mmCIF file with all atom_site columns, C-alpha atoms in Angstrom:
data_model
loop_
_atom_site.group_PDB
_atom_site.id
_atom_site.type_symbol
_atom_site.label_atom_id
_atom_site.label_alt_id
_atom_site.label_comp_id
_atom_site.label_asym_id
_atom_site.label_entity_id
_atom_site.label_seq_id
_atom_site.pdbx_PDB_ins_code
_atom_site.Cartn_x
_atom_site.Cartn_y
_atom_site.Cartn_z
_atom_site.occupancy
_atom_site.B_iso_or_equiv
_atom_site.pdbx_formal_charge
_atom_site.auth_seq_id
_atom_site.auth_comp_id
_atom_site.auth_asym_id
_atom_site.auth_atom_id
_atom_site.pdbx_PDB_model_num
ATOM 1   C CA . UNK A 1 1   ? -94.508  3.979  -8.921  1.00 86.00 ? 1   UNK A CA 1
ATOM 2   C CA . UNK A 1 2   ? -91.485  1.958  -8.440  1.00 88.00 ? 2   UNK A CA 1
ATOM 3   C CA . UNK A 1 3   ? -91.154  4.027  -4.805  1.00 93.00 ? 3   UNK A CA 1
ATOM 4   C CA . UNK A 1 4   ? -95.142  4.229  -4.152  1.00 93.00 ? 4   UNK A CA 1
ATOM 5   C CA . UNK A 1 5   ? -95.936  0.825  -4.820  1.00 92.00 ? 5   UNK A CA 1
ATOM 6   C CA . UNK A 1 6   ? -93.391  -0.957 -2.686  1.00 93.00 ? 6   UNK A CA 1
ATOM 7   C CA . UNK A 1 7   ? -93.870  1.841  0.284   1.00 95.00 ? 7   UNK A CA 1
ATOM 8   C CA . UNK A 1 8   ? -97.898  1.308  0.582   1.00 95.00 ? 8   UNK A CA 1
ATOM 9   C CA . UNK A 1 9   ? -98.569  4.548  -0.992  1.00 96.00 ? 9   UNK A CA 1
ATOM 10  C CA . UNK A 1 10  ? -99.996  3.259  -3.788  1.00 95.00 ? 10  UNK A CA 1
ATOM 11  C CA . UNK A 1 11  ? -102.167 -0.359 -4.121  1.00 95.00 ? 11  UNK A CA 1
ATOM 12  C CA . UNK A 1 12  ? -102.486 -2.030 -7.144  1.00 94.00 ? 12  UNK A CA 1
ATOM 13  C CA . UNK A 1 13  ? -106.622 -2.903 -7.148  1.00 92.00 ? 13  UNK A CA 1
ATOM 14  C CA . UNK A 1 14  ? -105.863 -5.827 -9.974  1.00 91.00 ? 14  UNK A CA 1
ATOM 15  C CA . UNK A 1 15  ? -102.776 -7.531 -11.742 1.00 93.00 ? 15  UNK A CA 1
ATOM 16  C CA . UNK A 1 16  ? -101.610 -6.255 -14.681 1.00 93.00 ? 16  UNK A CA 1
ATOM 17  C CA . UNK A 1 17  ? -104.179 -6.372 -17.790 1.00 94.00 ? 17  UNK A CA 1
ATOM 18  C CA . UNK A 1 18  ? -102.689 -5.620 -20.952 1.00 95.00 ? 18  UNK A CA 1
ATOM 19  C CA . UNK A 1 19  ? -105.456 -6.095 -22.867 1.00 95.00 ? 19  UNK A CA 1
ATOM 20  C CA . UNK A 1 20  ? -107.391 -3.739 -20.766 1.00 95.00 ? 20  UNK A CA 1
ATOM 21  C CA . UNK A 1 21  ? -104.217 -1.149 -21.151 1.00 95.00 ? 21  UNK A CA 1
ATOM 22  C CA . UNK A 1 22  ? -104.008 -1.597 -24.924 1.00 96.00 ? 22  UNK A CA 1
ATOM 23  C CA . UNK A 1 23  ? -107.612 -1.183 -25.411 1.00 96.00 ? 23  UNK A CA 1
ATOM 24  C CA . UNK A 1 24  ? -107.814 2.017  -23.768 1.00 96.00 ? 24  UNK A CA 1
ATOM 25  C CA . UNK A 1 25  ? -104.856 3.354  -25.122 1.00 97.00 ? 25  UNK A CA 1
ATOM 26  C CA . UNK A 1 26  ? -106.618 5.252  -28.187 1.00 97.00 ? 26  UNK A CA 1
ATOM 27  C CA . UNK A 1 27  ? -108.590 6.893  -26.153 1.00 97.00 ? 27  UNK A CA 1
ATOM 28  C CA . UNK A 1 28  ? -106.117 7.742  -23.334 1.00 97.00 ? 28  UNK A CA 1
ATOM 29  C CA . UNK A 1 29  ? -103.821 9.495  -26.055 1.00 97.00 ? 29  UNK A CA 1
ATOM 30  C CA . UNK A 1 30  ? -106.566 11.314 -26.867 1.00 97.00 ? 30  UNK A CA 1
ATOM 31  C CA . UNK A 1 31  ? -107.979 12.224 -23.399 1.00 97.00 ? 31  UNK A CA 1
ATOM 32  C CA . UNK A 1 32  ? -104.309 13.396 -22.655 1.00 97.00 ? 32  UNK A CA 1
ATOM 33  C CA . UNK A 1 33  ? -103.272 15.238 -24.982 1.00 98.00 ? 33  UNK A CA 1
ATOM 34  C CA . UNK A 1 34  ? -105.788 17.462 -25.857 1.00 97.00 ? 34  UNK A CA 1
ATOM 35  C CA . UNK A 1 35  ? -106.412 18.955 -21.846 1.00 95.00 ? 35  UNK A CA 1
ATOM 36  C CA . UNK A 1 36  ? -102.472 19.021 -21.428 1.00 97.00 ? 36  UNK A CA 1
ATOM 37  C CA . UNK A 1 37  ? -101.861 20.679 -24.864 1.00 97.00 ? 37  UNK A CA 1
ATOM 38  C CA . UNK A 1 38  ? -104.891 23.658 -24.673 1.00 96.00 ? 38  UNK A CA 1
ATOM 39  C CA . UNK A 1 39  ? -103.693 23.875 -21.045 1.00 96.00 ? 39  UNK A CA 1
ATOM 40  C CA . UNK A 1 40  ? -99.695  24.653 -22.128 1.00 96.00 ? 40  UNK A CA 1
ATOM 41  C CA . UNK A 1 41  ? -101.184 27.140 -24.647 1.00 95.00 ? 41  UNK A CA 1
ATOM 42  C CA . UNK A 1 42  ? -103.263 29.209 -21.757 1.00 94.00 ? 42  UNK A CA 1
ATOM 43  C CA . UNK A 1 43  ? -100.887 28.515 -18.686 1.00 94.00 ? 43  UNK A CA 1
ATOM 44  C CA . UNK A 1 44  ? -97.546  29.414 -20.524 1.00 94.00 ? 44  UNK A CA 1
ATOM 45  C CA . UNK A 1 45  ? -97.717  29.549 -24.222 1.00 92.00 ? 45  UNK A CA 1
ATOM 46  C CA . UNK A 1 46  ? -99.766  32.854 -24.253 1.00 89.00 ? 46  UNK A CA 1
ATOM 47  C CA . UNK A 1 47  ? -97.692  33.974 -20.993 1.00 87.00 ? 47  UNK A CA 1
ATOM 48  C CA . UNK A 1 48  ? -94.515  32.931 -23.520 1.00 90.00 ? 48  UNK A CA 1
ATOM 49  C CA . UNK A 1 49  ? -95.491  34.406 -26.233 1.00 86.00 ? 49  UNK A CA 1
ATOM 50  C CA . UNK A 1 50  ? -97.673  38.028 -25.763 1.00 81.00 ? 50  UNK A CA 1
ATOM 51  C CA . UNK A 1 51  ? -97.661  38.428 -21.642 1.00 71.00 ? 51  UNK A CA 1
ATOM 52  C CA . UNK A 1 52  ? -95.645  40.586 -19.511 1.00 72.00 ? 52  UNK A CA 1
ATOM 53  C CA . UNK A 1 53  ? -93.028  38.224 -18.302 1.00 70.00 ? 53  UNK A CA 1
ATOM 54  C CA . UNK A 1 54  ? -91.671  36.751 -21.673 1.00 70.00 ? 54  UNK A CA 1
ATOM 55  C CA . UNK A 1 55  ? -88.228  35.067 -20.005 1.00 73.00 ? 55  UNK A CA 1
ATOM 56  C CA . UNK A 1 56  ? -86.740  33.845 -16.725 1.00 84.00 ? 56  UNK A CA 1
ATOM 57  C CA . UNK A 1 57  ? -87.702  33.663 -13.553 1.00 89.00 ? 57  UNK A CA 1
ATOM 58  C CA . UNK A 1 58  ? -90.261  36.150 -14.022 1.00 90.00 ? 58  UNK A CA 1
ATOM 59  C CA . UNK A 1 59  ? -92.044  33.847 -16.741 1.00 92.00 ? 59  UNK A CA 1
ATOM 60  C CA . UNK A 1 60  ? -91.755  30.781 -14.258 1.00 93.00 ? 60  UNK A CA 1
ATOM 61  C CA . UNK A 1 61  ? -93.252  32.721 -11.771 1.00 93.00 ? 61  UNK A CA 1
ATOM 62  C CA . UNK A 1 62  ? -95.944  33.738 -13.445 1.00 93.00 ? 62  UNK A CA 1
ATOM 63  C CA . UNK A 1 63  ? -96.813  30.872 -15.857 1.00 94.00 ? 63  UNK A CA 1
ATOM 64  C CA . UNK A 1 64  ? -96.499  28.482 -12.365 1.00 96.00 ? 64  UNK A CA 1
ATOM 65  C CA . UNK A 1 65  ? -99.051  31.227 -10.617 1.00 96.00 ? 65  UNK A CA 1
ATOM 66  C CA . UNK A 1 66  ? -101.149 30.888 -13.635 1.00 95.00 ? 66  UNK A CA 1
ATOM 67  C CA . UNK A 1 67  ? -101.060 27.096 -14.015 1.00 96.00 ? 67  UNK A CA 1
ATOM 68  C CA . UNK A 1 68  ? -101.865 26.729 -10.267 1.00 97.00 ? 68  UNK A CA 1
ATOM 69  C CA . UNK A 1 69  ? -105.168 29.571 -10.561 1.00 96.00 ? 69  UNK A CA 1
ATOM 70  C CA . UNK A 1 70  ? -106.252 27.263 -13.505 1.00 95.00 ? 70  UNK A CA 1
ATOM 71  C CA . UNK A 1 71  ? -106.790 24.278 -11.021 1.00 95.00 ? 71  UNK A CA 1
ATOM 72  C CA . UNK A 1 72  ? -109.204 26.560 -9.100  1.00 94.00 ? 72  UNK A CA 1
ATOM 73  C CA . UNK A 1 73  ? -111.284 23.686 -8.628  1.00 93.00 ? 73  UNK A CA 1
ATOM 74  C CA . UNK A 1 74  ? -108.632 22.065 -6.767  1.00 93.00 ? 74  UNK A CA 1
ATOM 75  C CA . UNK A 1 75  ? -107.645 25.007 -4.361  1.00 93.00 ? 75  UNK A CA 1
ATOM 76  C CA . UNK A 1 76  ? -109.734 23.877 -1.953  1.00 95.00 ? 76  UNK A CA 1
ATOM 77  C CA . UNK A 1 77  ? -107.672 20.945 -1.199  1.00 94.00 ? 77  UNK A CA 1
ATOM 78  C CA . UNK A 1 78  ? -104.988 23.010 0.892   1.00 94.00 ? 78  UNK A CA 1
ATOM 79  C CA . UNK A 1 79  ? -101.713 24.536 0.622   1.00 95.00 ? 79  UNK A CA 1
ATOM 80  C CA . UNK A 1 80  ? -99.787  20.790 0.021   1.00 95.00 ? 80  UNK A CA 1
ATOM 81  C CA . UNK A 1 81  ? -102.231 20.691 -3.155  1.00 96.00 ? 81  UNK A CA 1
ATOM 82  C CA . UNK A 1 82  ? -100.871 24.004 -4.381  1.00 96.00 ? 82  UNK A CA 1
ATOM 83  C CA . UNK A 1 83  ? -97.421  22.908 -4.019  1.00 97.00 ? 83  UNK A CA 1
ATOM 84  C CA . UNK A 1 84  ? -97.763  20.148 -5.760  1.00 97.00 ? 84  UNK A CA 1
ATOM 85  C CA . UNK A 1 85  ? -99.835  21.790 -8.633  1.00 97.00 ? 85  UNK A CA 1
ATOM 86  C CA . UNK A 1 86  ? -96.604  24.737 -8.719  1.00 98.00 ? 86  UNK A CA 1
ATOM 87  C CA . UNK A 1 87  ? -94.060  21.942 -8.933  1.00 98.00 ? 87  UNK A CA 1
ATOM 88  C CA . UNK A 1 88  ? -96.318  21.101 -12.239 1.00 98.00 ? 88  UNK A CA 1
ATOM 89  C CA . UNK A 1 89  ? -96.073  24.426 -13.351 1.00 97.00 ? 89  UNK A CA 1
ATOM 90  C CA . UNK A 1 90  ? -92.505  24.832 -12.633 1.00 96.00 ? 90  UNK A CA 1
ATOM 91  C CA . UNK A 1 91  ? -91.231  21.867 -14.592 1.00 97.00 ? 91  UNK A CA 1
ATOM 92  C CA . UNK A 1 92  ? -93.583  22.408 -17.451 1.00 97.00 ? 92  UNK A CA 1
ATOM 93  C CA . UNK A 1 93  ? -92.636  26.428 -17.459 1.00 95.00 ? 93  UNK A CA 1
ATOM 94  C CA . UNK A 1 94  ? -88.967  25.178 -17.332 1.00 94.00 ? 94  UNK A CA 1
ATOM 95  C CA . UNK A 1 95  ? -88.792  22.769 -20.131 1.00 94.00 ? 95  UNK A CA 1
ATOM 96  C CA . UNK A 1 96  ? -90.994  25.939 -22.340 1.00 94.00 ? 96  UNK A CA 1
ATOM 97  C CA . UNK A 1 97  ? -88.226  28.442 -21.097 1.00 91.00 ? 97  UNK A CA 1
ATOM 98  C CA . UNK A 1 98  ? -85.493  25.921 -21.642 1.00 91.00 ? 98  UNK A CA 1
ATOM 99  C CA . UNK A 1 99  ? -86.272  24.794 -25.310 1.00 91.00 ? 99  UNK A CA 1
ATOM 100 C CA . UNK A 1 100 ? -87.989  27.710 -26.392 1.00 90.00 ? 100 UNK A CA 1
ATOM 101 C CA . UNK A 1 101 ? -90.720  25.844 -27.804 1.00 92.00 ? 101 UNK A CA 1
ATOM 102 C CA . UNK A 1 102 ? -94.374  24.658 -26.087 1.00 95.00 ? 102 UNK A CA 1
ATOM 103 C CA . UNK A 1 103 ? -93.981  21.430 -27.266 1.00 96.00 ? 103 UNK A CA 1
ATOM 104 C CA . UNK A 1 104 ? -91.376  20.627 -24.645 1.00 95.00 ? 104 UNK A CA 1
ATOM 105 C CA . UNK A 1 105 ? -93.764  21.270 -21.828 1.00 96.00 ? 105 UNK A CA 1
ATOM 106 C CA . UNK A 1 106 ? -96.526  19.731 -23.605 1.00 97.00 ? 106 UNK A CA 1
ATOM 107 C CA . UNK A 1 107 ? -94.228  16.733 -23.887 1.00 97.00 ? 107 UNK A CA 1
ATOM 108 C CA . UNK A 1 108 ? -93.443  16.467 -20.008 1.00 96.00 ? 108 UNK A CA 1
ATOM 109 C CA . UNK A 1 109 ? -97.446  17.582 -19.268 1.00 97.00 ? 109 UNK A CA 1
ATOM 110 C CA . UNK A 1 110 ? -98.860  15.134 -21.527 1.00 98.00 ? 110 UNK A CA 1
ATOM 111 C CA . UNK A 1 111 ? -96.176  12.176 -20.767 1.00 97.00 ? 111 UNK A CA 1
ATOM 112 C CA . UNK A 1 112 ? -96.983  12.899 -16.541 1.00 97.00 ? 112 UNK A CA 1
ATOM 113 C CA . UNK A 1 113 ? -100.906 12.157 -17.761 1.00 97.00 ? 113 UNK A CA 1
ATOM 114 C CA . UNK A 1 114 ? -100.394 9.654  -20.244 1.00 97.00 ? 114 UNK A CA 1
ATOM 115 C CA . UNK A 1 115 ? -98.272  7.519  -17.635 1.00 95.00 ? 115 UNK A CA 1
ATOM 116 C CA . UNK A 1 116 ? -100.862 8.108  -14.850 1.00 94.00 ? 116 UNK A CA 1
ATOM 117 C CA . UNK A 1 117 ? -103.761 6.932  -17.097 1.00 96.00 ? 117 UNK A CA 1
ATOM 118 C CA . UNK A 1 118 ? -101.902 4.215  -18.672 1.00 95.00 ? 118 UNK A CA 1
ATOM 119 C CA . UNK A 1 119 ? -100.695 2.878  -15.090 1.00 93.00 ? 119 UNK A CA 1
ATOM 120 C CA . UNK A 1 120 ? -104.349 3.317  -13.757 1.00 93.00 ? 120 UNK A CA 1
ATOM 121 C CA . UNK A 1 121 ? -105.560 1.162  -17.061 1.00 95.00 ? 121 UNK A CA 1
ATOM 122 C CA . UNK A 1 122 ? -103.362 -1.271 -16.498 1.00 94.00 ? 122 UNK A CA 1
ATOM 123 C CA . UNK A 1 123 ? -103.675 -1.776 -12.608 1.00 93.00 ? 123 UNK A CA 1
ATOM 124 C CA . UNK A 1 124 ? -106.390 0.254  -11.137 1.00 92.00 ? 124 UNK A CA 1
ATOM 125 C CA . UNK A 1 125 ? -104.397 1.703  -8.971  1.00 92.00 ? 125 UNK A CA 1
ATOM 126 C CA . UNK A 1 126 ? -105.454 3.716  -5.908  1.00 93.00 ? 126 UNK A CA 1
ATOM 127 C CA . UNK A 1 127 ? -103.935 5.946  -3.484  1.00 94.00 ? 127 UNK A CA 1
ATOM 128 C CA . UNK A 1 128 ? -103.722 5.009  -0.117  1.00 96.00 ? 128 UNK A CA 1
ATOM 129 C CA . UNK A 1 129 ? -101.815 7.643  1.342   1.00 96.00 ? 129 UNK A CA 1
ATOM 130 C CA . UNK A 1 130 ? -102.638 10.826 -0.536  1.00 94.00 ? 130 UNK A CA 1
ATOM 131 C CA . UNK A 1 131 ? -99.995  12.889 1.489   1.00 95.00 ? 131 UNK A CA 1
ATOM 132 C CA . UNK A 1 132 ? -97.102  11.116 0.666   1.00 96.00 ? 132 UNK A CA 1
ATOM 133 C CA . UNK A 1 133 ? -99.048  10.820 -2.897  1.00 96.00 ? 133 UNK A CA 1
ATOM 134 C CA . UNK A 1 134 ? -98.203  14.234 -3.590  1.00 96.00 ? 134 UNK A CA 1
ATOM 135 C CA . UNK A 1 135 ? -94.934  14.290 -1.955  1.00 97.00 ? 135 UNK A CA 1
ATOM 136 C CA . UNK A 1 136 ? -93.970  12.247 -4.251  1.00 97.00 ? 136 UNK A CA 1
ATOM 137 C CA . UNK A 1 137 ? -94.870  14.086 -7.380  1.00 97.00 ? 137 UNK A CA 1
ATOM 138 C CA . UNK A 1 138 ? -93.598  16.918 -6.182  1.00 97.00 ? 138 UNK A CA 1
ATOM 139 C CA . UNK A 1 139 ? -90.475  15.261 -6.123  1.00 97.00 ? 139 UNK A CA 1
ATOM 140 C CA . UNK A 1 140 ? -90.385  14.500 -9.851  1.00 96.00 ? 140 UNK A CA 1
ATOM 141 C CA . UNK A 1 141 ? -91.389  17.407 -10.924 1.00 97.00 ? 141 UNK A CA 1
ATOM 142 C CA . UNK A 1 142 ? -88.967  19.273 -8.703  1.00 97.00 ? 142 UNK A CA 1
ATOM 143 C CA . UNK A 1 143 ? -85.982  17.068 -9.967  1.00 96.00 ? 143 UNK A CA 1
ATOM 144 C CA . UNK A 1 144 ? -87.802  17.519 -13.953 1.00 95.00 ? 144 UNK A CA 1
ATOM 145 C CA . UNK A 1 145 ? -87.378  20.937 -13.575 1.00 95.00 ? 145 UNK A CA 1
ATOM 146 C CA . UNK A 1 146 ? -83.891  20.788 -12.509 1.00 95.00 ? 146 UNK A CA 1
ATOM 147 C CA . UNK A 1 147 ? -82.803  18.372 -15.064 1.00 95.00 ? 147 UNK A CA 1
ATOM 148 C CA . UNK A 1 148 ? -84.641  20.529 -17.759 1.00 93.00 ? 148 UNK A CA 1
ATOM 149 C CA . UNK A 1 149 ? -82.793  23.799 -16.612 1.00 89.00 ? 149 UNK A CA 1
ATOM 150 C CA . UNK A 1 150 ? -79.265  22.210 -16.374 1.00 91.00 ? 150 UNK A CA 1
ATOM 151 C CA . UNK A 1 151 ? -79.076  20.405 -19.853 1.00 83.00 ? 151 UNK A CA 1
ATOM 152 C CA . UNK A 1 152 ? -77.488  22.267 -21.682 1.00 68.00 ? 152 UNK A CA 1
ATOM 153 C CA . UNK A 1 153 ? -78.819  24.032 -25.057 1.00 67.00 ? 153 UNK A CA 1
ATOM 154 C CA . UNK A 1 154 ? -77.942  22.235 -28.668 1.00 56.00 ? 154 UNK A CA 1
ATOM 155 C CA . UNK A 1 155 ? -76.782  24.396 -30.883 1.00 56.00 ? 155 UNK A CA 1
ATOM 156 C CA . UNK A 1 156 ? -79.347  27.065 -32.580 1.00 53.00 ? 156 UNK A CA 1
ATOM 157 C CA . UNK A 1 157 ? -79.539  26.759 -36.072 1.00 51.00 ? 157 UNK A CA 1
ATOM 158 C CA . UNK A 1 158 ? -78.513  30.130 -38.239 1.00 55.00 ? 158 UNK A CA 1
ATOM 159 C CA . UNK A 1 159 ? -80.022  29.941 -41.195 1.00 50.00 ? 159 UNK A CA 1
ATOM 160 C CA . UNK A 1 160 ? -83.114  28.262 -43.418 1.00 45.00 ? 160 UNK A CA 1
ATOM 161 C CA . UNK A 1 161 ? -83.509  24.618 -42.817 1.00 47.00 ? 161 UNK A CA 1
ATOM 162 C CA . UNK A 1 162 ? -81.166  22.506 -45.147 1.00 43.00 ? 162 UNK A CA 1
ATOM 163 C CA . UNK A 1 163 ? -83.289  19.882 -46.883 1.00 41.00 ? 163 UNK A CA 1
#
């Protein structure tokens, strides 16, 4: 936002209304979480877990393939639409491979929608240039990805959990 507002991507349709934002919010964690969570579980956590490719750039491949084929409704929007929608898929597939766990890329899948609702709630924002709309995304989800891949791993645990 900080690039697309400023640029004319973006418009802001009203000033800022916290009340507005706060009194959707309840709902908006709701209306986030549960599409971005059951869509982790069939986009990557299956794929993760009990499909072919289990690990590396196999698994990104085909968990981004997969995650793009679930937006079928969307295909028809054009090749920039698919890019965009495998950037999604590569950041979320990273941050699963990374960590090990789905709750990593339900964390960066459900944060992306949570943000977008929460700035649309609290602006009304609209996109004015839907081309440079996407480039954009792309871009953070490109440089997710690669911040997800090079952090490096904590240290695994060994043994039971000490309590």
């Amino acid at each position: 936002m900080a690039i697309g507002l400023p640029s004319g991507i973006y418009v802001a349709e009203r000033s800022f209304d916290l009340a507005r934002l706060l009194s959707a919010l309840p709902w908006l964690l709701l209306a986030t979480a549960v599409p971005s969570l059951s869509e982790d579980v069939l986009t990557r956590g299956f794929w993760f877990r009990q499909g072919p490719a289990r690990g590396g750039a196999a698994f990104l491949a085909l968990s981004t393939l997969v995650y793009v084929l679930n937006h079928v409704w969307r295909l028809r929007e054009g090749p920039a639409e698919w890019l965009m929608l495998a950037s999604f898929g590569l950041a979320y597939g990273a941050a699963l491979l990374r960590s090990g766990s789905l709750w990593a890329a339900f964390g960066l899948h459900w944060g992306w929608n949570l943000a977008n609702a929460l700035l649309d709630a609290g602006w009304g924002l609209s996109t004015l240039r839907p081309g440079a709309g996407r480039s954009l995304s792309i871009a953070a989800h490109l440089l997710l990805a690669a911040l997800v891949l090079l952090l490096r791993k904590g240290p695994q645990p060994t043994g039971s959990n000490p309590s």
